[in-house]
PDB file of C-alpha atoms and ligand atoms in Angstrom:
ATOM      1  CA  MET A 124      80.037  92.492 115.817  1.00  0.00           C
ATOM      2  CA  LYS A 125      81.272  96.071 115.893  1.00  0.00           C
ATOM      3  CA  LYS A 126      81.793  96.055 119.625  1.00  0.00           C
ATOM      4  CA  PHE A 127      83.813  92.871 119.317  1.00  0.00           C
ATOM      5  CA  LEU A 128      86.119  94.513 116.836  1.00  0.00           C
ATOM      6  CA  ALA A 129      86.497  97.711 118.808  1.00  0.00           C
ATOM      7  CA  ILE A 130      87.456  95.865 121.928  1.00  0.00           C
ATOM      8  CA  ALA A 131      89.610  93.391 120.067  1.00  0.00           C
ATOM      9  CA  MET A 132      91.594  96.125 118.420  1.00  0.00           C
ATOM     10  CA  THR A 133      92.729  97.535 121.732  1.00  0.00           C
ATOM     11  CA  ALA A 134      94.301  94.202 122.544  1.00  0.00           C
ATOM     12  CA  VAL A 135      96.645  93.879 119.635  1.00  0.00           C
ATOM     13  CA  MET A 136      99.293  95.736 117.716  1.00  0.00           C
ATOM     14  CA  VAL A 137      99.471  96.613 114.057  1.00  0.00           C
ATOM     15  CA  LEU A 138     101.978  95.704 111.249  1.00  0.00           C
ATOM     16  CA  GLY A 139     102.468  93.114 108.541  1.00  0.00           C
ATOM     17  CA  VAL A 140     100.561  90.015 107.629  1.00  0.00           C
ATOM     18  CA  ALA A 141     100.742  86.394 108.621  1.00  0.00           C
ATOM     19  CA  GLY A 142      98.687  83.470 107.441  1.00  0.00           C
ATOM     20  CA  CYS A 143      96.260  81.743 109.738  1.00  0.00           C
ATOM     21  CA  SER A 144      95.780  78.056 109.789  1.00  0.00           C
ATOM     22  CA  SER A 145      92.386  76.530 110.256  1.00  0.00           C
ATOM     23  CA  SER A 146      90.677  74.192 112.634  1.00  0.00           C
ATOM     24  CA  LYS A 147      91.631  70.890 114.193  1.00  0.00           C
ATOM     25  CA  THR A 148      89.532  67.956 115.209  1.00  0.00           C
ATOM     26  CA  GLU A 149      88.340  67.574 118.745  1.00  0.00           C
ATOM     27  CA  GLU A 150      89.145  63.864 118.848  1.00  0.00           C
ATOM     28  CA  PRO A 151      91.629  63.632 121.721  1.00  0.00           C
ATOM     29  CA  LYS A 152      94.082  61.060 120.405  1.00  0.00           C
ATOM     30  CA  GLU A 153      95.648  58.856 123.019  1.00  0.00           C
ATOM     31  CA  GLU A 154      99.236  59.863 123.454  1.00  0.00           C
ATOM     32  CA  GLU A 155     100.953  58.286 120.509  1.00  0.00           C
ATOM     33  CA  GLN A 156     103.599  55.733 121.163  1.00  0.00           C
ATOM     34  CA  THR A 157     105.906  55.827 118.172  1.00  0.00           C
ATOM     35  CA  GLU A 158     109.530  54.773 117.734  1.00  0.00           C
ATOM     36  CA  ALA A 159     110.334  58.267 118.882  1.00  0.00           C
ATOM     37  CA  THR A 160     109.539  59.497 122.354  1.00  0.00           C
ATOM     38  CA  GLU A 161     106.028  59.210 123.708  1.00  0.00           C
ATOM     39  CA  GLY A 162     103.790  62.051 122.563  1.00  0.00           C
ATOM     40  CA  GLU A 163     105.850  62.907 119.511  1.00  0.00           C
ATOM     41  CA  THR A 164     104.789  62.939 115.882  1.00  0.00           C
ATOM     42  CA  ALA A 165     106.557  63.789 112.652  1.00  0.00           C
ATOM     43  CA  GLU A 166     105.528  67.420 113.182  1.00  0.00           C
ATOM     44  CA  GLY A 167     106.997  67.509 116.664  1.00  0.00           C
ATOM     45  CA  GLU A 168     105.693  66.962 120.137  1.00  0.00           C
ATOM     46  CA  VAL A 169     101.959  67.093 120.740  1.00  0.00           C
ATOM     47  CA  LEU A 170     100.578  70.081 122.619  1.00  0.00           C
ATOM     48  CA  VAL A 171      97.248  69.283 124.233  1.00  0.00           C
ATOM     49  CA  MET A 172      94.919  72.251 124.570  1.00  0.00           C
ATOM     50  CA  GLY A 173      91.817  72.075 126.722  1.00  0.00           C
ATOM     51  CA  CYS A 174      88.794  74.276 126.126  1.00  0.00           C
ATOM     52  CA  SER A 175      85.053  74.459 126.536  1.00  0.00           C
ATOM     53  CA  ALA A 176      83.971  74.369 122.904  1.00  0.00           C
ATOM     54  CA  ASP A 177      80.804  76.391 123.397  1.00  0.00           C
ATOM     55  CA  PHE A 178      82.236  79.881 123.018  1.00  0.00           C
ATOM     56  CA  PRO A 179      81.989  81.214 119.462  1.00  0.00           C
ATOM     57  CA  PRO A 180      83.929  82.837 117.879  1.00  0.00           C
ATOM     58  CA  PHE A 181      86.774  81.596 120.120  1.00  0.00           C
ATOM     59  CA  GLU A 182      86.045  77.863 120.217  1.00  0.00           C
ATOM     60  CA  SER A 183      82.975  76.050 119.000  1.00  0.00           C
ATOM     61  CA  TYR A 184      81.994  73.101 116.837  1.00  0.00           C
ATOM     62  CA  ALA A 185      81.946  73.530 113.083  1.00  0.00           C
ATOM     63  CA  ASP A 186      78.956  72.365 111.031  1.00  0.00           C
ATOM     64  CA  ASP A 187      80.374  68.843 110.910  1.00  0.00           C
ATOM     65  CA  ALA A 188      79.803  68.734 114.701  1.00  0.00           C
ATOM     66  CA  THR A 189      83.255  67.232 115.326  1.00  0.00           C
ATOM     67  CA  THR A 190      85.787  69.893 114.348  1.00  0.00           C
ATOM     68  CA  ILE A 191      86.489  72.598 116.900  1.00  0.00           C
ATOM     69  CA  GLU A 192      87.236  75.938 115.271  1.00  0.00           C
ATOM     70  CA  GLY A 193      87.679  79.584 116.151  1.00  0.00           C
ATOM     71  CA  PHE A 194      90.023  82.369 117.165  1.00  0.00           C
ATOM     72  CA  ASP A 195      91.724  80.363 119.926  1.00  0.00           C
ATOM     73  CA  VAL A 196      92.211  77.367 117.620  1.00  0.00           C
ATOM     74  CA  ASP A 197      93.757  79.462 114.837  1.00  0.00           C
ATOM     75  CA  MET A 198      95.984  81.207 117.359  1.00  0.00           C
ATOM     76  CA  MET A 199      97.156  77.908 118.864  1.00  0.00           C
ATOM     77  CA  ASN A 200      97.777  76.319 115.460  1.00  0.00           C
ATOM     78  CA  GLU A 201      99.954  79.295 114.606  1.00  0.00           C
ATOM     79  CA  ILE A 202     101.796  79.167 117.944  1.00  0.00           C
ATOM     80  CA  CYS A 203     102.340  75.418 117.520  1.00  0.00           C
ATOM     81  CA  SER A 204     103.745  75.810 114.046  1.00  0.00           C
ATOM     82  CA  ARG A 205     106.143  78.451 115.381  1.00  0.00           C
ATOM     83  CA  ILE A 206     107.342  76.343 118.326  1.00  0.00           C
ATOM     84  CA  GLY A 207     107.434  73.072 116.383  1.00  0.00           C
ATOM     85  CA  MET A 208     104.541  71.259 118.043  1.00  0.00           C
ATOM     86  CA  THR A 209     101.298  69.654 116.883  1.00  0.00           C
ATOM     87  CA  LEU A 210      98.000  70.811 118.359  1.00  0.00           C
ATOM     88  CA  GLU A 211      95.436  68.468 119.861  1.00  0.00           C
ATOM     89  CA  ILE A 212      92.191  69.755 121.359  1.00  0.00           C
ATOM     90  CA  LYS A 213      90.140  68.393 124.241  1.00  0.00           C
ATOM     91  CA  ASP A 214      86.640  69.668 124.912  1.00  0.00           C
ATOM     92  CA  MET A 215      85.713  69.889 128.599  1.00  0.00           C
ATOM     93  CA  ASN A 216      83.551  71.925 130.924  1.00  0.00           C
ATOM     94  CA  PHE A 217      84.977  75.385 131.466  1.00  0.00           C
ATOM     95  CA  ASP A 218      85.168  74.993 135.215  1.00  0.00           C
ATOM     96  CA  SER A 219      87.630  72.095 134.857  1.00  0.00           C
ATOM     97  CA  VAL A 220      90.072  73.716 132.405  1.00  0.00           C
ATOM     98  CA  VAL A 221      92.339  75.467 134.928  1.00  0.00           C
ATOM     99  CA  ALA A 222      92.466  72.387 137.193  1.00  0.00           C
ATOM    100  CA  ALA A 223      93.285  70.177 134.180  1.00  0.00           C
ATOM    101  CA  VAL A 224      96.260  72.424 133.395  1.00  0.00           C
ATOM    102  CA  GLN A 225      97.363  72.350 137.009  1.00  0.00           C
ATOM    103  CA  THR A 226      97.247  68.561 137.240  1.00  0.00           C
ATOM    104  CA  GLY A 227      98.936  68.066 133.860  1.00  0.00           C
ATOM    105  CA  LYS A 228      95.925  66.473 132.105  1.00  0.00           C
ATOM    106  CA  ILE A 229      96.344  69.082 129.389  1.00  0.00           C
ATOM    107  CA  ASP A 230      99.345  71.244 128.484  1.00  0.00           C
ATOM    108  CA  VAL A 231      97.516  74.514 127.991  1.00  0.00           C
ATOM    109  CA  GLY A 232      94.095  75.944 128.760  1.00  0.00           C
ATOM    110  CA  VAL A 233      92.941  78.113 125.867  1.00  0.00           C
ATOM    111  CA  SER A 234      89.291  78.919 126.277  1.00  0.00           C
ATOM    112  CA  GLY A 235      88.877  82.673 126.259  1.00  0.00           C
ATOM    113  CA  ILE A 236      90.181  82.468 129.819  1.00  0.00           C
ATOM    114  CA  THR A 237      90.277  85.758 131.661  1.00  0.00           C
ATOM    115  CA  ILE A 238      93.466  86.286 133.646  1.00  0.00           C
ATOM    116  CA  THR A 239      92.431  86.679 137.293  1.00  0.00           C
ATOM    117  CA  GLU A 240      94.397  86.851 140.536  1.00  0.00           C
ATOM    118  CA  GLU A 241      92.581  83.818 141.840  1.00  0.00           C
ATOM    119  CA  ARG A 242      93.399  81.671 138.800  1.00  0.00           C
ATOM    120  CA  LYS A 243      97.003  82.888 138.951  1.00  0.00           C
ATOM    121  CA  GLU A 244      97.303  81.062 142.251  1.00  0.00           C
ATOM    122  CA  SER A 245      96.849  77.773 140.368  1.00  0.00           C
ATOM    123  CA  VAL A 246      98.452  78.380 136.943  1.00  0.00           C
ATOM    124  CA  ASN A 247     100.599  80.839 135.030  1.00  0.00           C
ATOM    125  CA  PHE A 248      99.187  82.889 132.176  1.00  0.00           C
ATOM    126  CA  SER A 249     100.757  83.986 128.914  1.00  0.00           C
ATOM    127  CA  ASP A 250     100.741  87.615 127.892  1.00  0.00           C
ATOM    128  CA  SER A 251      97.228  88.759 127.119  1.00  0.00           C
ATOM    129  CA  TYR A 252      95.944  88.291 123.570  1.00  0.00           C
ATOM    130  CA  PHE A 253      92.438  89.755 123.790  1.00  0.00           C
ATOM    131  CA  VAL A 254      90.425  92.277 125.829  1.00  0.00           C
ATOM    132  CA  ALA A 255      86.777  91.669 126.708  1.00  0.00           C
ATOM    133  CA  ALA A 256      84.042  92.782 129.088  1.00  0.00           C
ATOM    134  CA  GLN A 257      80.834  91.223 130.411  1.00  0.00           C
ATOM    135  CA  SER A 258      77.762  91.870 128.287  1.00  0.00           C
ATOM    136  CA  ILE A 259      74.071  91.521 128.982  1.00  0.00           C
ATOM    137  CA  LEU A 260      72.279  89.387 126.381  1.00  0.00           C
ATOM    138  CA  VAL A 261      68.465  89.592 126.242  1.00  0.00           C
ATOM    139  CA  THR A 262      65.559  88.653 124.004  1.00  0.00           C
ATOM    140  CA  LYS A 263      64.205  91.309 121.640  1.00  0.00           C
ATOM    141  CA  ASP A 264      61.116  92.023 123.740  1.00  0.00           C
ATOM    142  CA  SER A 265      63.026  92.235 127.035  1.00  0.00           C
ATOM    143  CA  PRO A 266      62.161  95.027 129.488  1.00  0.00           C
ATOM    144  CA  ILE A 267      65.780  95.057 130.716  1.00  0.00           C
ATOM    145  CA  THR A 268      67.536  98.200 129.523  1.00  0.00           C
ATOM    146  CA  GLY A 269      70.839  98.142 131.396  1.00  0.00           C
ATOM    147  CA  TYR A 270      73.017  97.121 134.332  1.00  0.00           C
ATOM    148  CA  GLN A 271      71.055  99.126 136.915  1.00  0.00           C
ATOM    149  CA  ASP A 272      67.813  97.350 135.964  1.00  0.00           C
ATOM    150  CA  LEU A 273      69.462  94.072 136.861  1.00  0.00           C
ATOM    151  CA  LEU A 274      70.697  95.375 140.193  1.00  0.00           C
ATOM    152  CA  ASP A 275      67.341  96.920 141.122  1.00  0.00           C
ATOM    153  CA  GLY A 276      64.847  94.492 139.663  1.00  0.00           C
ATOM    154  CA  ASP A 277      64.198  90.851 140.320  1.00  0.00           C
ATOM    155  CA  TYR A 278      65.391  89.638 136.952  1.00  0.00           C
ATOM    156  CA  THR A 279      67.218  86.327 136.667  1.00  0.00           C
ATOM    157  CA  ALA A 280      70.422  85.678 134.736  1.00  0.00           C
ATOM    158  CA  GLY A 281      71.990  82.600 133.152  1.00  0.00           C
ATOM    159  CA  VAL A 282      75.769  82.151 133.245  1.00  0.00           C
ATOM    160  CA  GLN A 283      78.360  79.473 132.560  1.00  0.00           C
ATOM    161  CA  LEU A 284      79.572  77.840 135.764  1.00  0.00           C
ATOM    162  CA  GLY A 285      82.941  79.100 136.955  1.00  0.00           C
ATOM    163  CA  THR A 286      83.275  81.973 134.477  1.00  0.00           C
ATOM    164  CA  THR A 287      83.984  85.570 135.367  1.00  0.00           C
ATOM    165  CA  GLY A 288      80.388  86.270 134.263  1.00  0.00           C
ATOM    166  CA  ASP A 289      79.259  83.777 136.904  1.00  0.00           C
ATOM    167  CA  ILE A 290      81.490  85.307 139.575  1.00  0.00           C
ATOM    168  CA  MET A 291      80.377  88.889 138.847  1.00  0.00           C
ATOM    169  CA  ALA A 292      76.699  88.089 138.433  1.00  0.00           C
ATOM    170  CA  SER A 293      76.584  85.889 141.539  1.00  0.00           C
ATOM    171  CA  GLU A 294      78.204  88.648 143.554  1.00  0.00           C
ATOM    172  CA  LYS A 295      75.678  91.259 142.409  1.00  0.00           C
ATOM    173  CA  LEU A 296      72.519  89.201 141.854  1.00  0.00           C
ATOM    174  CA  GLY A 297      72.955  86.352 144.367  1.00  0.00           C
ATOM    175  CA  ASP A 298      70.468  83.537 143.934  1.00  0.00           C
ATOM    176  CA  ARG A 299      68.895  85.155 140.874  1.00  0.00           C
ATOM    177  CA  VAL A 300      71.738  83.555 138.926  1.00  0.00           C
ATOM    178  CA  SER A 301      71.403  80.134 137.260  1.00  0.00           C
ATOM    179  CA  GLN A 302      74.674  78.376 136.448  1.00  0.00           C
ATOM    180  CA  TYR A 303      75.007  76.082 133.439  1.00  0.00           C
ATOM    181  CA  GLU A 304      77.974  73.870 132.580  1.00  0.00           C
ATOM    182  CA  LYS A 305      77.771  74.700 128.888  1.00  0.00           C
ATOM    183  CA  TYR A 306      76.739  77.949 127.199  1.00  0.00           C
ATOM    184  CA  GLY A 307      74.354  76.052 124.941  1.00  0.00           C
ATOM    185  CA  ASP A 308      72.206  75.240 127.965  1.00  0.00           C
ATOM    186  CA  ALA A 309      72.234  78.818 129.247  1.00  0.00           C
ATOM    187  CA  LEU A 310      71.241  79.995 125.777  1.00  0.00           C
ATOM    188  CA  ALA A 311      68.429  77.435 125.587  1.00  0.00           C
ATOM    189  CA  ALA A 312      67.177  78.697 128.951  1.00  0.00           C
ATOM    190  CA  LEU A 313      67.137  82.288 127.696  1.00  0.00           C
ATOM    191  CA  LEU A 314      65.336  81.328 124.482  1.00  0.00           C
ATOM    192  CA  ALA A 315      62.755  79.400 126.529  1.00  0.00           C
ATOM    193  CA  ASP A 316      62.271  82.393 128.874  1.00  0.00           C
ATOM    194  CA  LYS A 317      63.571  80.399 131.839  1.00  0.00           C
ATOM    195  CA  VAL A 318      66.049  83.184 132.582  1.00  0.00           C
ATOM    196  CA  ASP A 319      65.655  86.876 131.749  1.00  0.00           C
ATOM    197  CA  CYS A 320      69.172  87.455 130.424  1.00  0.00           C
ATOM    198  CA  MET A 321      72.642  86.010 130.095  1.00  0.00           C
ATOM    199  CA  ILE A 322      75.851  87.575 131.420  1.00  0.00           C
ATOM    200  CA  LEU A 323      78.817  86.622 129.255  1.00  0.00           C
ATOM    201  CA  ASP A 324      81.815  87.906 127.366  1.00  0.00           C
ATOM    202  CA  THR A 325      81.116  90.619 124.797  1.00  0.00           C
ATOM    203  CA  GLY A 326      82.304  88.977 121.573  1.00  0.00           C
ATOM    204  CA  VAL A 327      80.497  85.776 122.406  1.00  0.00           C
ATOM    205  CA  ALA A 328      77.293  87.600 123.345  1.00  0.00           C
ATOM    206  CA  GLU A 329      77.435  89.273 119.912  1.00  0.00           C
ATOM    207  CA  ALA A 330      77.863  85.898 118.214  1.00  0.00           C
ATOM    208  CA  PHE A 331      74.910  84.366 120.089  1.00  0.00           C
ATOM    209  CA  ALA A 332      72.798  87.465 119.392  1.00  0.00           C
ATOM    210  CA  ALA A 333      73.507  87.290 115.656  1.00  0.00           C
ATOM    211  CA  ALA A 334      72.742  83.573 115.459  1.00  0.00           C
ATOM    212  CA  ASN A 335      69.565  83.645 117.576  1.00  0.00           C
ATOM    213  CA  ASP A 336      67.993  87.031 116.911  1.00  0.00           C
ATOM    214  CA  LEU A 337      68.826  88.316 120.393  1.00  0.00           C
ATOM    215  CA  VAL A 338      70.069  91.699 121.603  1.00  0.00           C
ATOM    216  CA  VAL A 339      73.272  92.701 123.385  1.00  0.00           C
ATOM    217  CA  LEU A 340      72.638  95.777 125.542  1.00  0.00           C
ATOM    218  CA  ASP A 341      74.898  98.788 124.952  1.00  0.00           C
ATOM    219  CA  GLU A 342      75.698  98.957 128.626  1.00  0.00           C
ATOM    220  CA  THR A 343      77.960  96.193 129.921  1.00  0.00           C
ATOM    221  CA  PHE A 344      77.555  94.360 133.223  1.00  0.00           C
ATOM    222  CA  GLY A 345      79.744  96.277 135.646  1.00  0.00           C
ATOM    223  CA  THR A 346      81.696  99.455 135.167  1.00  0.00           C
ATOM    224  CA  GLU A 347      84.108 100.815 132.563  1.00  0.00           C
ATOM    225  CA  GLU A 348      87.065  99.466 134.542  1.00  0.00           C
ATOM    226  CA  ASP A 349      85.740  95.910 134.435  1.00  0.00           C
ATOM    227  CA  LYS A 350      87.865  94.925 131.441  1.00  0.00           C
ATOM    228  CA  GLU A 351      89.064  91.359 131.114  1.00  0.00           C
ATOM    229  CA  TYR A 352      92.257  90.129 129.520  1.00  0.00           C
ATOM    230  CA  TYR A 353      92.435  86.664 127.975  1.00  0.00           C
ATOM    231  CA  GLY A 354      95.562  84.590 128.481  1.00  0.00           C
ATOM    232  CA  ILE A 355      96.767  81.047 127.816  1.00  0.00           C
ATOM    233  CA  ALA A 356      96.986  78.995 131.016  1.00  0.00           C
ATOM    234  CA  VAL A 357     100.157  76.943 131.516  1.00  0.00           C
ATOM    235  CA  ALA A 358     101.231  74.828 134.508  1.00  0.00           C
ATOM    236  CA  LYS A 359     103.426  76.734 136.959  1.00  0.00           C
ATOM    237  CA  GLU A 360     106.374  74.384 136.504  1.00  0.00           C
ATOM    238  CA  ASN A 361     106.193  74.553 132.703  1.00  0.00           C
ATOM    239  CA  THR A 362     108.040  77.859 132.371  1.00  0.00           C
ATOM    240  CA  GLU A 363     109.927  76.771 129.258  1.00  0.00           C
ATOM    241  CA  LEU A 364     106.672  76.296 127.362  1.00  0.00           C
ATOM    242  CA  LEU A 365     105.310  79.588 128.705  1.00  0.00           C
ATOM    243  CA  ASP A 366     108.397  81.450 127.480  1.00  0.00           C
ATOM    244  CA  LYS A 367     108.081  79.924 124.008  1.00  0.00           C
ATOM    245  CA  ILE A 368     104.390  80.796 123.832  1.00  0.00           C
ATOM    246  CA  ASN A 369     105.048  84.385 124.922  1.00  0.00           C
ATOM    247  CA  ALA A 370     107.803  84.779 122.342  1.00  0.00           C
ATOM    248  CA  ALA A 371     105.474  83.470 119.626  1.00  0.00           C
ATOM    249  CA  ILE A 372     102.654  85.791 120.744  1.00  0.00           C
ATOM    250  CA  ALA A 373     104.995  88.801 120.673  1.00  0.00           C
ATOM    251  CA  ASP A 374     106.094  87.965 117.117  1.00  0.00           C
ATOM    252  CA  MET A 375     102.516  87.329 116.020  1.00  0.00           C
ATOM    253  CA  LYS A 376     101.416  90.698 117.439  1.00  0.00           C
ATOM    254  CA  ALA A 377     104.273  92.459 115.662  1.00  0.00           C
ATOM    255  CA  GLU A 378     103.454  90.710 112.390  1.00  0.00           C
ATOM    256  CA  GLY A 379      99.767  91.588 112.489  1.00  0.00           C
ATOM    257  CA  PHE A 380      98.512  88.037 112.988  1.00  0.00           C
ATOM    258  CA  PHE A 381      95.996  89.119 115.616  1.00  0.00           C
ATOM    259  CA  ASP A 382      94.651  91.845 113.349  1.00  0.00           C
ATOM    260  CA  GLU A 383      93.960  89.137 110.797  1.00  0.00           C
ATOM    261  CA  LEU A 384      92.187  87.027 113.386  1.00  0.00           C
ATOM    262  CA  ASN A 385      90.088  89.955 114.596  1.00  0.00           C
ATOM    263  CA  THR A 386      89.056  90.716 111.045  1.00  0.00           C
ATOM    264  CA  LYS A 387      88.284  87.074 110.342  1.00  0.00           C
ATOM    265  CA  TYR A 388      86.142  86.566 113.442  1.00  0.00           C
ATOM    266  CA  ALA A 389      84.637  90.014 113.905  1.00  0.00           C
ATOM    267  CA  GLY A 390      83.484  90.043 110.279  1.00  0.00           C
TER     268      GLY A 390
HETATM  269  N1  LIG B   8      86.295  84.877 129.933  1.00  0.00           N
HETATM  270  C1  LIG B   8      85.439  84.187 130.838  1.00  0.00           C
HETATM  271  C2  LIG B   8      86.234  83.564 131.951  1.00  0.00           C
HETATM  272  O1  LIG B   8      87.406  83.414 131.850  1.00  0.00           O
HETATM  273  C3  LIG B   8      84.580  83.141 130.151  1.00  0.00           C
HETATM  274  C4  LIG B   8      85.331  82.096 129.395  1.00  0.00           C
HETATM  275  C5  LIG B   8      84.433  80.973 128.947  1.00  0.00           C
HETATM  276  N2  LIG B   8      85.063  80.181 127.953  1.00  0.00           N
HETATM  277  C6  LIG B   8      84.528  79.140 127.294  1.00  0.00           C
HETATM  278  N3  LIG B   8      85.209  78.591 126.349  1.00  0.00           N
HETATM  279  N4  LIG B   8      83.314  78.728 127.587  1.00  0.00           N
HETATM  280  O2  LIG B   8      85.719  83.190 132.962  1.00  0.00           O
END
């Protein structure tokens, strides 16, 4: 996970220490109707976060198979405690997260989402909290040695539908790309030799490699400039929430909270 750490460190600032809270259950509670206003609990209003819980170490299921945990969950629990809200998490396919924010089905999309110009047409993004790139994940005996091999050869690649990995790979490799709704299915395809590699975010590629005895190539998919910045997606009209989230992120960066998270998840 060294690469994960190196990249992560460029995204955050140093100083101080802050605690990090742990995971939350996935169970999307119906909006609670209490004596108070709809959607409020003793700990404040509920903030519904949508994610595709197939993206370790950012969001994935814990061993109990019901709790969603990870970097994004810890970050959102901390943000919620700072802005006086209670976090609820909904698992969905990645390609519906931005639309769900836009239509108000969820309050925030927090799913290792790369800030892109196209997505910015539909939603606003918070300040960036993480920097990533697209990695090439292969089996140990793979003949693929780097990006150029993929461009030149006739190798196939598995991606998650609607991700930046999908967009980049589809642009360069055309119909040699297979799209899967969940990363688990793309990974299963790679392990069963149905695709020759996977194109996905660096930290996540490292996590899958470690758990499945796979290899992340040194060379990333694309060029040095192809860096990606993760942000929290918020509906365009919800500027008050966005401002609160950005203020919390700025404080958390200054207090070293993200350093803690990087250490926790990069090992
Ligand atoms: N960073 C990439 C993107 O924004 C991939 C995110 C996938 N996230 C997930 N939780 N599956 O397109």
